[in-house]
GROMACS .gro file of N, CA and C in nm:
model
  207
    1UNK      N    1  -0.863  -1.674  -3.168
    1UNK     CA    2  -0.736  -1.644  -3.102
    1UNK      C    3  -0.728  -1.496  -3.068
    2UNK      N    4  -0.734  -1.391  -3.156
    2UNK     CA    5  -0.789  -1.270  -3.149
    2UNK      C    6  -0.864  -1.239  -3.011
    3UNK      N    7  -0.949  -1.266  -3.020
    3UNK     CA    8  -1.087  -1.250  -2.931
    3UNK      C    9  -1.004  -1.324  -2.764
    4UNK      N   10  -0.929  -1.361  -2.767
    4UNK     CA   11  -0.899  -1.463  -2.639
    4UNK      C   12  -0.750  -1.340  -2.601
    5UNK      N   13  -0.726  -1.333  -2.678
    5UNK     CA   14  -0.602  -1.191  -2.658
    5UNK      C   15  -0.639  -1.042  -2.618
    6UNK      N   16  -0.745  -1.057  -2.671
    6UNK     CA   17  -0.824  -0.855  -2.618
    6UNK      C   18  -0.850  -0.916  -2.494
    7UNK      N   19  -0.950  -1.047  -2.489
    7UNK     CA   20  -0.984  -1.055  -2.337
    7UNK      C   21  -0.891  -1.076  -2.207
    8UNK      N   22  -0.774  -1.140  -2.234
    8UNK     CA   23  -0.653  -1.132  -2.139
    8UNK      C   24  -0.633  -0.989  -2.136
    9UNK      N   25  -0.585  -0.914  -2.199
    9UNK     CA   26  -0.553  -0.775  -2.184
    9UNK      C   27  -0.661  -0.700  -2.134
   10UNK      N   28  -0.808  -0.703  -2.168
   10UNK     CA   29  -0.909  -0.654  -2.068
   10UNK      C   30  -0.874  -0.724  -1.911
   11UNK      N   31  -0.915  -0.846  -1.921
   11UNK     CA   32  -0.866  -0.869  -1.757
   11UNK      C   33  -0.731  -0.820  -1.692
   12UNK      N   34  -0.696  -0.841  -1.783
   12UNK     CA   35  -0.530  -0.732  -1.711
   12UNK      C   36  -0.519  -0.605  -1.695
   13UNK      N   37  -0.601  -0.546  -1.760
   13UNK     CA   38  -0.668  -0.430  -1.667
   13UNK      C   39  -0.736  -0.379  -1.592
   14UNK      N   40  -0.859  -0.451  -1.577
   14UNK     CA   41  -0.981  -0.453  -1.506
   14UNK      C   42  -0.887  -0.498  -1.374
   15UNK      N   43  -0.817  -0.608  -1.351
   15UNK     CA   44  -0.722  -0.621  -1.280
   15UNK      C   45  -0.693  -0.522  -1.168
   16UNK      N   46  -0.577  -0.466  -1.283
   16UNK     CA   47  -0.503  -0.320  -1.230
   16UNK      C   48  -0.577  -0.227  -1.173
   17UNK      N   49  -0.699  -0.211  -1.214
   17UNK     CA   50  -0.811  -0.056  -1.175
   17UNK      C   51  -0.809  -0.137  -1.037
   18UNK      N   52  -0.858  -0.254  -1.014
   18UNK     CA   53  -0.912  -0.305  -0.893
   18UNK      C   54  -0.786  -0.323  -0.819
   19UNK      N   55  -0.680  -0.334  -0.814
   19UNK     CA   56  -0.548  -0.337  -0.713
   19UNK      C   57  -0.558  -0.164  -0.696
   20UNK      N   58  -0.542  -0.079  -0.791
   20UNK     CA   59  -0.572   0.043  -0.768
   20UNK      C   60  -0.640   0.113  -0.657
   21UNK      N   61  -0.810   0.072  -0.697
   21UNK     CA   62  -0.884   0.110  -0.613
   21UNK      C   63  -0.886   0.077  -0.451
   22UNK      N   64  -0.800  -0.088  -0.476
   22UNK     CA   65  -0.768  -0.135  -0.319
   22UNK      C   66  -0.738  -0.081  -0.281
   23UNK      N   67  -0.577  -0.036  -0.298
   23UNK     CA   68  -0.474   0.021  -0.220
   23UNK      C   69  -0.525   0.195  -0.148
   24UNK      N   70  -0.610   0.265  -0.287
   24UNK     CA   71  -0.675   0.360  -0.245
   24UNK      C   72  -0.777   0.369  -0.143
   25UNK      N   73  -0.833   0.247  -0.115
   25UNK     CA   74  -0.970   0.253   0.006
   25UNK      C   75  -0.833   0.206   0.138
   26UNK      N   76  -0.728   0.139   0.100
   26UNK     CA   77  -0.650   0.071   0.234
   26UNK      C   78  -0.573   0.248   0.272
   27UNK      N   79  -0.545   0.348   0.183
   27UNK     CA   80  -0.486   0.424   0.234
   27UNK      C   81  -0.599   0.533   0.317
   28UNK      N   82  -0.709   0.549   0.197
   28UNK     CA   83  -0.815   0.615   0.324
   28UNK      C   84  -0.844   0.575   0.407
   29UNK      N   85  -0.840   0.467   0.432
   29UNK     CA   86  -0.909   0.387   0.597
   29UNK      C   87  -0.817   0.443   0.729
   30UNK      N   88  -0.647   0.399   0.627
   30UNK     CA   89  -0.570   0.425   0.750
   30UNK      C   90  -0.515   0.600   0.694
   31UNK      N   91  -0.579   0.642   0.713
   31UNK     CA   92  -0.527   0.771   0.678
   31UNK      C   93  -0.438   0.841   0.810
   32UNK      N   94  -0.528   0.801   0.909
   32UNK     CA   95  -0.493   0.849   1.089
   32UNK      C   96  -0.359   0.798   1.115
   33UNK      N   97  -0.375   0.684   1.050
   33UNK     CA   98  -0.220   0.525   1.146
   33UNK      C   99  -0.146   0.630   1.071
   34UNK      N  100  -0.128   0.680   0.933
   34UNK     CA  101  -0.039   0.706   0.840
   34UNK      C  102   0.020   0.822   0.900
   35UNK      N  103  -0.084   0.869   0.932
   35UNK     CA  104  -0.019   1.037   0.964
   35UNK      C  105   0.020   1.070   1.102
   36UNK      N  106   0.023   0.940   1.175
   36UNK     CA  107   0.070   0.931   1.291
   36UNK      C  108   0.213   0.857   1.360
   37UNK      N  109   0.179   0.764   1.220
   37UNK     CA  110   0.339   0.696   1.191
   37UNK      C  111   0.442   0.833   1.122
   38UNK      N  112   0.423   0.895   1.011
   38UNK     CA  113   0.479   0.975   1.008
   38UNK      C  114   0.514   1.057   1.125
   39UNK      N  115   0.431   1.124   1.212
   39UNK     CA  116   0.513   1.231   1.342
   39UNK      C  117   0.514   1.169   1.445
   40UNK      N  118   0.526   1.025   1.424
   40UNK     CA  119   0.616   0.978   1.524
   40UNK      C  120   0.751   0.925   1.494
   41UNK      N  121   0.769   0.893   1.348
   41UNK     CA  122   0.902   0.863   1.266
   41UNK      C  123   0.958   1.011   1.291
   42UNK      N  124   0.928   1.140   1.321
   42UNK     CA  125   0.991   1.233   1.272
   42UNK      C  126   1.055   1.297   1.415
   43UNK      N  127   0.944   1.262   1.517
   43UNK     CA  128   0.979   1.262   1.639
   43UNK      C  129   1.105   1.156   1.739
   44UNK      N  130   1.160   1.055   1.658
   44UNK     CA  131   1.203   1.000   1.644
   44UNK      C  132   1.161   0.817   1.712
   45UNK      N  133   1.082   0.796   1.703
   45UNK     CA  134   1.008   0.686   1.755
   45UNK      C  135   1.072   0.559   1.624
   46UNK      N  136   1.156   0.456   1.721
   46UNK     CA  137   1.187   0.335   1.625
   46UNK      C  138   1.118   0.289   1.536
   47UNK      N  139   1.126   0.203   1.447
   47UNK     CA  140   1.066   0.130   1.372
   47UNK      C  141   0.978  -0.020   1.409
   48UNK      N  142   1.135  -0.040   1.522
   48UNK     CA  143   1.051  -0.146   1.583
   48UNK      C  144   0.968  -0.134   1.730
   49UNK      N  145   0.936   0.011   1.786
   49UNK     CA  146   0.838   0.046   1.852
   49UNK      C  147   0.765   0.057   1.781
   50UNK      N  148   0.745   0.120   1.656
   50UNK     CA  149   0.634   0.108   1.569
   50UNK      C  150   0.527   0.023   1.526
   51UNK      N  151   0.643  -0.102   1.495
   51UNK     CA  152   0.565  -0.252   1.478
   51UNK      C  153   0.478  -0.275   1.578
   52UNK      N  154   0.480  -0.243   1.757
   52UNK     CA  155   0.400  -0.297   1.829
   52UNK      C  156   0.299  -0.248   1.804
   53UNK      N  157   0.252  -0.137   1.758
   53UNK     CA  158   0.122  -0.031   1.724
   53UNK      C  159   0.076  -0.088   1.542
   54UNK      N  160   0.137  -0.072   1.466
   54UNK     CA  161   0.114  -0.071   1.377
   54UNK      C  162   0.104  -0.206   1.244
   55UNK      N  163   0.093  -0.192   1.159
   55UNK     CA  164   0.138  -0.317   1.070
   55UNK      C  165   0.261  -0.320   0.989
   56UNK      N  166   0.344  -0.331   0.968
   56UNK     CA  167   0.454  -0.340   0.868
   56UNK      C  168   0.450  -0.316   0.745
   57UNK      N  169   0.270  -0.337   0.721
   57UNK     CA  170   0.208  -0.256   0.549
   57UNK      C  171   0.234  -0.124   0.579
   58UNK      N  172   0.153  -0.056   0.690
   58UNK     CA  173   0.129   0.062   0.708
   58UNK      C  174   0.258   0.159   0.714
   59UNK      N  175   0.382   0.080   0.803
   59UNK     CA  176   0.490   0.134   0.838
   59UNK      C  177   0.597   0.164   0.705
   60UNK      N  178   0.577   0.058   0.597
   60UNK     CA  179   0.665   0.080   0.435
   60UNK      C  180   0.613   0.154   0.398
   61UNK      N  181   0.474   0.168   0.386
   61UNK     CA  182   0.392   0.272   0.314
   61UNK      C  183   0.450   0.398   0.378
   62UNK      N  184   0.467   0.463   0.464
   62UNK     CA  185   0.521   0.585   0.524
   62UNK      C  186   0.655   0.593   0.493
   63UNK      N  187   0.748   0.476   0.584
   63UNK     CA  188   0.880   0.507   0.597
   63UNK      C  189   0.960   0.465   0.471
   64UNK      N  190   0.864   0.369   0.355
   64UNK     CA  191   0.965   0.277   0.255
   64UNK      C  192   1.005   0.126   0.314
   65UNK      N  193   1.090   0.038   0.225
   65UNK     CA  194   1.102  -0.057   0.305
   65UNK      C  195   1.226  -0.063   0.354
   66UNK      N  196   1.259  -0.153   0.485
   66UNK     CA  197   1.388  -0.119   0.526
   66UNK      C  198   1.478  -0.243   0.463
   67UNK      N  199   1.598  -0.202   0.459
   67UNK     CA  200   1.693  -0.265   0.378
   67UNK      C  201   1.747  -0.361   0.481
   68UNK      N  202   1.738  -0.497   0.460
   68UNK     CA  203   1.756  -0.595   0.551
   68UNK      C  204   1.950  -0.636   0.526
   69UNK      N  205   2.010  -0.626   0.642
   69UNK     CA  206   2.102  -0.631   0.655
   69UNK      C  207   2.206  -0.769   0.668
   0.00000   0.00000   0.00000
Protein backbone atom coordinates (compact mmCIF):
# COMPACT_ATOMS: atom_id res chain seq x y z
CA UNK A 1 0.00 0.00 0.00
CA UNK A 2 3.00 2.20 0.86
CA UNK A 3 4.80 1.56 -2.30
CA UNK A 4 1.43 2.30 -4.48
CA UNK A 5 1.19 5.84 -2.55
CA UNK A 6 4.95 7.16 -3.26
CA UNK A 7 4.17 5.99 -6.78
CA UNK A 8 0.89 8.12 -7.27
CA UNK A 9 2.68 11.06 -5.82
CA UNK A 10 5.79 10.40 -8.14
CA UNK A 11 3.40 10.38 -11.10
CA UNK A 12 1.84 13.45 -9.84
CA UNK A 13 4.77 15.01 -10.28
CA UNK A 14 6.50 13.76 -13.08
CA UNK A 15 3.07 14.94 -14.28
CA UNK A 16 3.44 18.54 -13.26
CA UNK A 17 7.30 18.93 -14.58
CA UNK A 18 5.76 17.73 -17.97
CA UNK A 19 2.59 20.30 -18.07
CA UNK A 20 5.44 22.65 -17.01
CA UNK A 21 7.79 22.03 -19.59
CA UNK A 22 4.71 22.13 -22.14
CA UNK A 23 3.48 25.31 -21.49
CA UNK A 24 7.23 26.51 -21.52
CA UNK A 25 8.09 25.12 -25.19
CA UNK A 26 4.13 26.56 -26.18
CA UNK A 27 5.35 30.00 -24.85
CA UNK A 28 8.78 29.90 -26.70
CA UNK A 29 7.36 28.87 -29.94
CA UNK A 30 4.89 31.68 -29.79
CA UNK A 31 7.07 34.10 -28.35
CA UNK A 32 6.52 36.54 -31.71
CA UNK A 33 2.27 35.99 -31.64
CA UNK A 34 2.84 37.05 -27.83
CA UNK A 35 4.67 40.05 -28.26
CA UNK A 36 2.66 41.13 -30.97
CA UNK A 37 -0.64 40.55 -29.36
CA UNK A 38 0.63 42.57 -26.65
CA UNK A 39 1.43 45.98 -29.00
CA UNK A 40 -1.38 45.49 -30.64
CA UNK A 41 -3.66 45.22 -27.33
CA UNK A 42 -1.80 48.39 -26.35
CA UNK A 43 -2.28 50.05 -29.61
CA UNK A 44 -5.64 49.44 -29.17
CA UNK A 45 -6.60 46.56 -31.54
CA UNK A 46 -9.97 44.51 -30.26
CA UNK A 47 -9.98 41.32 -28.89
CA UNK A 48 -12.16 40.13 -31.31
CA UNK A 49 -9.91 41.42 -34.27
CA UNK A 50 -7.46 39.55 -32.51
CA UNK A 51 -9.21 36.20 -32.63
CA UNK A 52 -9.06 36.40 -36.54
CA UNK A 53 -5.08 36.32 -36.31
CA UNK A 54 -4.58 34.55 -33.33
CA UNK A 55 -5.78 31.65 -30.94
CA UNK A 56 -7.77 32.43 -27.86
CA UNK A 57 -4.81 30.33 -25.91
CA UNK A 58 -2.43 32.82 -27.09
CA UNK A 59 -4.77 35.91 -26.59
CA UNK A 60 -5.56 34.84 -22.36
CA UNK A 61 -2.08 34.18 -22.10
CA UNK A 62 -1.31 38.02 -22.87
CA UNK A 63 -4.53 39.78 -22.13
CA UNK A 64 -5.99 37.19 -19.14
CA UNK A 65 -9.32 35.77 -19.59
CA UNK A 66 -12.21 37.85 -20.45
CA UNK A 67 -15.06 37.90 -18.11
CA UNK A 68 -18.08 36.61 -19.96
CA UNK A 69 -21.00 38.72 -19.48
Amino acid sequence: MRESYKESIFQAREMERMKREEDQRFIDHNSKSLDLIFYNAQRGMSRNAMRKIWSDRLINLVLGYEEKK
